[in-house]
């Protein structure tokens, strides 16, 4: 801070003169502020480095993954937050069931299926989930099913369009 020093130069004389004042400027707070600003800008500059996010692109062709029949579950997202699903590979005796996103719905089914696969194969991560979305389903349904995939720690899942066989299975059995 700037300070003003005053000294009385009278030697007992009674003359009136304007007193001269010595001024000195203390730059310590200004130096402190400068260092704070430099520190702030250096810190923000080091924090602002761009980072790249990994992007996993799908295969150009359909993968030839061999899935055991008891390890697969196929879910079809439908309108009004309902889910149709069947277990195993589609065929003549495919049983289609329905559930929803309620607490006792799809999560319990996925946990049960994961436990069945673990008991059958001895490996809990062998379960494969195939997600298909009907035209009537909403994007929120897809987000919810992907949340269930993350919550249940399902390692192998596919997002696939509804083909003719699935269309026939879901229309005949529902």
XYZ file of N, CA and C in Angstrom:
522
model
N 0.837 -1.171 0.000
C 0.000 0.000 0.000
C 0.884 1.235 0.000
N 0.333 2.283 -0.474
C 1.075 3.540 -0.457
C 0.968 4.125 0.942
N 2.051 4.643 1.415
C 2.013 5.276 2.728
C 2.622 6.675 2.610
N 2.094 7.498 3.400
C 2.558 8.883 3.395
C 3.267 9.135 4.709
N 4.483 9.639 4.611
C 5.258 9.928 5.806
C 5.312 11.449 5.973
N 4.983 11.865 7.123
C 5.053 13.304 7.418
C 6.064 13.520 8.526
N 6.849 14.562 8.359
C 7.820 14.914 9.383
C 7.634 16.410 9.695
N 7.718 16.732 10.927
C 7.611 18.114 11.347
C 9.014 18.721 11.360
N 9.290 19.714 10.500
C 10.616 20.308 10.381
C 10.736 21.638 11.163
N 9.872 21.850 12.069
C 9.973 23.142 12.777
C 10.990 23.048 13.903
N 11.814 24.025 13.961
C 12.848 24.086 14.990
C 12.481 25.116 16.039
N 11.235 25.179 16.367
C 10.815 26.169 17.325
C 10.416 27.470 16.643
N 10.515 27.539 15.354
C 10.123 28.752 14.651
C 8.635 28.682 14.409
N 8.039 29.793 14.310
C 6.596 29.854 14.125
C 6.230 30.246 12.703
N 7.061 29.934 11.789
C 6.710 30.264 10.404
C 5.796 29.168 9.867
N 4.900 29.632 9.067
C 3.963 28.678 8.474
C 4.405 28.376 7.066
N 4.752 27.216 6.863
C 5.079 26.747 5.526
C 4.301 25.459 5.286
N 4.057 25.211 4.044
C 3.390 23.944 3.748
C 4.400 22.828 3.981
N 3.939 21.851 4.640
C 4.865 20.768 4.954
C 5.006 19.854 3.744
N 6.215 19.438 3.490
C 6.476 18.532 2.393
C 6.261 17.106 2.904
N 5.608 16.353 2.064
C 5.304 14.972 2.448
C 6.067 14.037 1.530
N 6.727 13.090 2.108
C 7.434 12.068 1.337
C 6.471 10.906 1.078
N 6.395 10.487 -0.171
C 5.526 9.352 -0.515
C 6.396 8.195 -1.002
N 6.030 7.012 -0.588
C 6.691 5.820 -1.093
C 5.595 4.786 -1.361
N 5.786 4.016 -2.413
C 4.791 3.032 -2.826
C 5.324 1.640 -2.502
N 4.496 0.876 -1.787
C 4.853 -0.491 -1.447
C 4.209 -1.412 -2.484
N 5.026 -2.091 -3.281
C 4.519 -2.930 -4.372
C 4.340 -4.397 -3.988
N 4.460 -4.737 -2.736
C 4.338 -6.132 -2.315
C 2.973 -6.731 -2.659
N 1.858 -6.061 -2.399
C 0.573 -6.665 -2.783
C 0.426 -6.831 -4.297
N 1.005 -5.911 -5.082
C 0.926 -6.013 -6.531
C 1.714 -7.225 -7.028
N 2.859 -7.496 -6.411
C 3.652 -8.674 -6.784
C 2.891 -9.946 -6.404
N 2.268 -9.949 -5.238
C 1.463 -11.099 -4.831
C 0.331 -11.355 -5.830
N -0.349 -10.308 -6.236
C -1.427 -10.447 -7.213
C -0.901 -10.975 -8.544
N 0.243 -10.492 -8.964
C 0.843 -10.967 -10.215
C 1.150 -12.451 -10.159
N 1.725 -12.914 -9.056
C 2.023 -14.337 -8.927
C 0.754 -15.179 -8.868
N -0.288 -14.660 -8.210
C -1.555 -15.382 -8.196
C -2.133 -15.513 -9.600
N -2.087 -14.463 -10.379
C -2.596 -14.506 -11.752
C -1.781 -15.457 -12.623
N -0.464 -15.406 -12.484
C 0.388 -16.313 -13.261
C 0.095 -17.762 -12.884
N -0.030 -18.024 -11.591
C -0.341 -19.384 -11.134
C -1.682 -19.853 -11.680
N -2.676 -18.984 -11.647
C -4.006 -19.334 -12.155
C -3.959 -19.660 -13.645
N -3.306 -18.841 -14.443
C -3.269 -19.075 -15.878
C -2.444 -20.311 -16.237
N -1.371 -20.571 -15.517
C -0.594 -21.778 -15.779
C -1.412 -23.015 -15.424
N -2.109 -22.961 -14.300
C -2.920 -24.103 -13.874
C -4.057 -24.368 -14.857
N -4.768 -23.338 -15.273
C -5.878 -23.547 -16.209
C -5.378 -23.985 -17.574
N -4.203 -23.559 -17.971
C -3.667 -23.974 -19.258
C -3.293 -25.454 -19.238
N -2.753 -25.940 -18.130
C -2.399 -27.356 -18.056
C -3.639 -28.227 -17.945
N -4.709 -27.731 -17.397
C -5.937 -28.500 -17.276
C -6.724 -28.539 -18.580
N -6.453 -27.675 -19.504
C -7.261 -27.538 -20.716
C -6.711 -28.320 -21.898
N -5.830 -29.286 -21.665
C -5.317 -30.070 -22.781
C -6.430 -30.944 -23.344
N -6.555 -31.021 -24.641
C -7.612 -31.857 -25.218
C -7.310 -33.339 -25.014
N -8.351 -34.087 -24.758
C -8.199 -35.527 -24.601
C -9.059 -36.218 -25.647
N -8.580 -37.307 -26.139
C -9.313 -38.056 -27.151
C -10.079 -39.190 -26.486
N -11.286 -39.420 -26.970
C -12.117 -40.481 -26.448
C -12.065 -41.664 -27.414
N -11.967 -42.857 -26.879
C -11.953 -44.038 -27.726
C -13.328 -44.240 -28.348
N -13.327 -44.585 -29.615
C -14.570 -44.819 -30.332
C -14.531 -46.218 -30.914
N -15.440 -47.045 -30.482
C -15.515 -48.410 -30.985
C -16.533 -48.451 -32.112
N -16.074 -48.772 -33.283
C -16.948 -48.840 -34.454
C -17.407 -50.277 -34.646
N -18.632 -50.470 -35.153
C -19.111 -51.845 -35.375
C -18.408 -52.477 -36.564
N -18.511 -53.794 -36.638
C -17.935 -54.529 -37.751
C -18.654 -54.152 -39.046
N -17.926 -54.192 -40.152
C -18.525 -53.952 -41.458
C -19.415 -55.124 -41.865
N -19.036 -56.311 -41.469
C -19.818 -57.506 -41.778
C -20.302 -58.118 -40.471
N -21.274 -58.970 -40.584
C -21.815 -59.651 -39.409
C -20.750 -60.571 -38.822
N -20.452 -60.486 -37.527
C -19.430 -61.360 -36.952
C -19.929 -62.805 -36.908
N -19.017 -63.704 -37.043
C -19.342 -65.129 -36.998
C -19.112 -65.674 -35.600
N -19.776 -65.093 -34.629
C -19.642 -65.567 -33.260
C -20.537 -66.790 -33.060
N -19.970 -67.826 -32.519
C -20.748 -69.016 -32.215
C -21.209 -68.903 -30.769
N -22.507 -68.878 -30.582
C -23.093 -68.689 -29.269
C -23.812 -69.976 -28.889
N -23.572 -70.433 -27.687
C -24.293 -71.616 -27.237
C -25.780 -71.279 -27.118
N -26.603 -72.277 -27.372
C -28.049 -72.030 -27.437
C -28.603 -71.560 -26.098
N -28.102 -72.072 -25.026
C -28.629 -71.691 -23.716
C -28.040 -70.378 -23.197
N -27.078 -69.796 -23.924
C -26.416 -68.575 -23.451
C -27.060 -67.300 -23.973
N -27.959 -67.387 -24.929
C -28.487 -66.195 -25.589
C -29.852 -65.810 -25.049
N -30.071 -64.501 -25.012
C -31.395 -63.942 -24.730
C -31.591 -62.780 -25.697
N -32.752 -62.763 -26.332
C -33.075 -61.712 -27.299
C -34.218 -60.885 -26.730
N -34.030 -59.568 -26.694
C -35.072 -58.666 -26.202
C -35.514 -57.757 -27.339
N -36.822 -57.524 -27.415
C -37.401 -56.617 -28.397
C -38.068 -55.490 -27.647
N -37.568 -54.276 -27.833
C -38.147 -53.103 -27.186
C -39.407 -52.714 -27.934
N -40.506 -52.547 -27.209
C -41.786 -52.243 -27.826
C -42.339 -50.940 -27.289
N -43.547 -50.616 -27.701
C -44.177 -49.372 -27.269
C -44.629 -49.490 -25.816
N -44.888 -48.380 -25.198
C -45.385 -48.266 -23.826
C -44.479 -48.960 -22.811
N -43.172 -48.867 -23.022
C -42.160 -49.390 -22.096
C -42.289 -50.885 -21.836
N -42.739 -51.633 -22.809
C -42.818 -53.084 -22.666
C -41.683 -53.732 -23.445
N -41.313 -54.923 -22.992
C -40.223 -55.669 -23.601
C -40.709 -57.091 -23.857
N -40.568 -57.555 -25.075
C -40.801 -58.962 -25.396
C -39.438 -59.629 -25.478
N -39.316 -60.844 -24.978
C -38.014 -61.517 -24.993
C -38.210 -63.012 -25.152
N -37.184 -63.639 -25.652
C -37.118 -65.094 -25.675
C -35.692 -65.512 -25.413
N -35.555 -66.710 -24.883
C -34.237 -67.229 -24.547
C -33.827 -68.275 -25.571
N -32.551 -68.318 -25.864
C -32.024 -69.306 -26.781
C -32.076 -68.828 -28.225
N -31.878 -69.784 -29.124
C -31.871 -69.520 -30.557
C -33.311 -69.645 -31.064
N -33.775 -68.725 -31.942
C -35.162 -68.803 -32.414
C -35.407 -70.072 -33.224
N -36.573 -70.631 -33.020
C -36.939 -71.845 -33.737
C -38.434 -72.062 -33.665
N -38.846 -73.280 -33.871
C -40.270 -73.606 -33.902
C -40.885 -73.490 -32.509
N -40.183 -73.916 -31.503
C -40.724 -73.949 -30.143
C -40.310 -72.734 -29.312
N -40.093 -71.609 -29.942
C -39.658 -70.415 -29.227
C -40.814 -69.848 -28.405
N -40.575 -69.660 -27.119
C -41.582 -69.111 -26.212
C -41.250 -67.651 -25.962
N -42.179 -66.775 -26.349
C -41.978 -65.342 -26.183
C -42.720 -64.892 -24.931
N -42.016 -64.157 -24.082
C -42.609 -63.630 -22.850
C -42.521 -62.118 -22.875
N -43.281 -61.488 -21.994
C -43.254 -60.022 -21.909
C -42.904 -59.588 -20.507
N -42.244 -58.434 -20.440
C -41.905 -57.810 -19.166
C -41.831 -56.308 -19.402
N -41.331 -55.595 -18.411
C -41.187 -54.147 -18.541
C -39.942 -53.702 -17.789
N -39.803 -52.403 -17.617
C -38.625 -51.851 -16.954
C -38.840 -51.660 -15.453
N -39.890 -52.244 -14.901
C -40.175 -52.116 -13.474
C -39.061 -52.798 -12.664
N -38.980 -52.512 -11.363
C -37.912 -53.103 -10.551
C -37.881 -54.635 -10.583
N -39.009 -55.283 -10.706
C -39.027 -56.737 -10.767
C -39.085 -57.259 -12.190
N -38.793 -56.435 -13.173
C -38.939 -56.803 -14.573
C -37.671 -57.339 -15.201
N -37.158 -56.603 -16.168
C -36.052 -57.070 -16.996
C -34.781 -57.320 -16.187
N -34.564 -56.575 -15.126
C -33.343 -56.766 -14.338
C -33.312 -58.154 -13.701
N -34.439 -58.573 -13.126
C -34.478 -59.905 -12.518
C -34.317 -60.992 -13.565
N -34.866 -60.776 -14.758
C -34.741 -61.770 -15.830
C -33.285 -61.896 -16.252
N -32.602 -60.758 -16.410
C -31.193 -60.789 -16.809
C -30.321 -61.424 -15.727
N -30.591 -61.118 -14.472
C -29.825 -61.731 -13.382
C -30.049 -63.246 -13.342
N -31.287 -63.668 -13.530
C -31.596 -65.100 -13.534
C -30.901 -65.796 -14.706
N -30.951 -65.168 -15.896
C -30.317 -65.757 -17.072
C -28.801 -65.842 -16.902
N -28.218 -64.804 -16.328
C -26.775 -64.795 -16.103
C -26.379 -65.907 -15.129
N -27.203 -66.134 -14.123
C -26.928 -67.197 -13.166
C -27.073 -68.569 -13.821
N -28.073 -68.738 -14.679
C -28.254 -70.005 -15.385
C -27.067 -70.304 -16.292
N -26.606 -69.289 -17.018
C -25.461 -69.470 -17.911
C -24.214 -69.803 -17.106
N -24.048 -69.154 -15.979
C -22.891 -69.416 -15.118
C -22.906 -70.852 -14.606
N -24.070 -71.337 -14.240
C -24.170 -72.709 -13.744
C -23.962 -73.720 -14.877
N -24.423 -73.388 -16.094
C -24.320 -74.329 -17.212
C -22.908 -74.397 -17.787
N -22.257 -73.233 -17.916
C -20.947 -73.200 -18.571
C -19.795 -73.038 -17.600
N -20.072 -72.584 -16.403
C -19.002 -72.328 -15.443
C -18.370 -70.952 -15.627
N -18.839 -70.212 -16.615
C -18.317 -68.866 -16.871
C -19.489 -67.876 -16.870
N -19.496 -66.926 -15.937
C -20.642 -66.006 -15.861
C -20.695 -64.986 -17.003
N -19.590 -64.766 -17.700
C -19.568 -63.751 -18.752
C -19.869 -64.316 -20.131
N -20.368 -65.549 -20.224
C -20.677 -66.154 -21.509
C -22.061 -65.773 -22.025
N -22.880 -65.118 -21.207
C -24.222 -64.740 -21.637
C -24.148 -63.717 -22.765
N -25.009 -63.882 -23.775
C -25.068 -62.971 -24.912
C -26.470 -62.391 -24.969
N -26.552 -61.073 -25.045
C -27.839 -60.394 -25.121
C -27.949 -59.720 -26.478
N -29.051 -59.990 -27.174
C -29.306 -59.384 -28.475
C -30.454 -58.409 -28.296
N -30.210 -57.147 -28.594
C -31.193 -56.086 -28.385
C -31.750 -55.679 -29.743
N -33.070 -55.734 -29.856
C -33.745 -55.321 -31.080
C -34.804 -54.317 -30.695
N -35.018 -53.360 -31.553
C -35.938 -52.280 -31.237
C -37.035 -52.208 -32.289
N -38.281 -52.275 -31.846
C -39.411 -52.141 -32.753
C -39.571 -50.677 -33.142
N -40.305 -50.443 -34.208
C -40.504 -49.068 -34.674
C -41.280 -48.232 -33.662
N -42.093 -48.867 -32.844
C -42.920 -48.127 -31.885
C -42.173 -47.746 -30.610
N -41.004 -48.325 -30.392
C -40.288 -48.050 -29.147
C -39.650 -46.667 -29.196
N -39.345 -46.156 -28.025
C -38.760 -44.818 -27.919
C -37.260 -44.919 -27.654
N -36.587 -43.804 -27.827
C -35.153 -43.762 -27.549
C -34.889 -43.962 -26.065
N -35.809 -43.508 -25.220
C -35.651 -43.689 -23.776
C -35.622 -45.178 -23.418
N -36.405 -45.997 -24.139
C -36.372 -47.441 -23.904
C -34.990 -48.004 -24.208
N -34.373 -47.534 -25.291
C -33.031 -48.007 -25.638
C -32.023 -47.585 -24.569
N -32.134 -46.359 -24.101
C -31.237 -45.882 -23.036
C -31.430 -46.723 -21.777
N -32.679 -47.043 -21.447
C -32.953 -47.843 -20.255
C -32.377 -49.255 -20.371
N -32.488 -49.870 -21.548
C -31.955 -51.230 -21.694
C -30.428 -51.211 -21.674
N -29.816 -50.157 -22.204
C -28.360 -50.051 -22.128
C -27.903 -49.825 -20.686
N -28.707 -49.120 -19.896
C -28.417 -48.989 -18.466
C -28.472 -50.354 -17.781
N -29.453 -51.158 -18.155
C -29.546 -52.499 -17.574
C -28.346 -53.356 -17.966
N -27.862 -53.202 -19.188
C -26.662 -53.929 -19.629
C -25.476 -53.534 -18.753
N -25.340 -52.240 -18.486
C -24.227 -51.762 -17.661
C -24.379 -52.199 -16.201
N -25.593 -52.113 -15.675
C -25.827 -52.474 -14.270
C -25.559 -53.958 -14.040
N -26.014 -54.801 -14.981
C -25.860 -56.251 -14.837
C -24.519 -56.758 -15.330
N -23.654 -55.864 -15.801
C -22.307 -56.204 -16.234
C -22.315 -57.299 -17.304
N -23.146 -57.074 -18.320
C -23.229 -58.014 -19.433
C -22.127 -57.653 -20.415
N -21.208 -58.576 -20.625
C -20.037 -58.301 -21.451
C -20.315 -58.417 -22.947
N -21.196 -59.335 -23.345
C -21.455 -59.576 -24.758
C -22.896 -59.188 -25.078
N -23.061 -58.145 -25.861
C -24.401 -57.751 -26.301
C -24.298 -57.192 -27.709
N -25.372 -57.352 -28.447
C -25.442 -56.863 -29.818
C -26.704 -56.028 -29.966
N -26.614 -54.994 -30.770
C -27.784 -54.213 -31.162
C -28.026 -54.560 -32.615
N -29.192 -55.112 -32.883
C -29.474 -55.642 -34.209
C -30.853 -55.169 -34.661
N -31.050 -54.987 -35.962
C -32.395 -54.644 -36.442
C -33.308 -55.867 -36.411
N -34.599 -55.627 -36.418
C -35.568 -56.712 -36.434
C -35.603 -57.286 -37.840
N -35.330 -58.585 -37.952
C -35.373 -59.222 -39.268
C -36.719 -59.936 -39.454
N -36.890 -60.596 -40.584
C -38.166 -61.241 -40.907
C -38.500 -62.361 -39.942
N -37.508 -63.152 -39.530
C -37.760 -64.255 -38.612
C -38.228 -63.719 -37.260
N -37.559 -62.688 -36.759
C -37.975 -62.111 -35.479
C -39.356 -61.480 -35.593
N -39.617 -60.838 -36.701
C -40.922 -60.229 -36.907
C -42.012 -61.296 -36.868
N -41.775 -62.414 -37.513
C -42.754 -63.497 -37.502
C -42.902 -64.086 -36.108
N -41.787 -64.284 -35.405
C -41.845 -64.866 -34.058
C -42.609 -63.954 -33.111
N -42.305 -62.681 -33.131
C -42.946 -61.774 -32.177
C -44.414 -61.540 -32.541
N -44.763 -61.524 -33.811
C -46.156 -61.314 -34.197
C -46.987 -62.557 -33.932
N -46.426 -63.741 -34.129
C -47.188 -64.969 -33.912
C -47.377 -65.267 -32.434
N -46.389 -64.980 -31.632
C -46.424 -65.389 -30.231
C -47.020 -64.334 -29.297
N -47.177 -63.126 -29.763
C -47.674 -62.085 -28.838
C -49.144 -62.007 -28.793
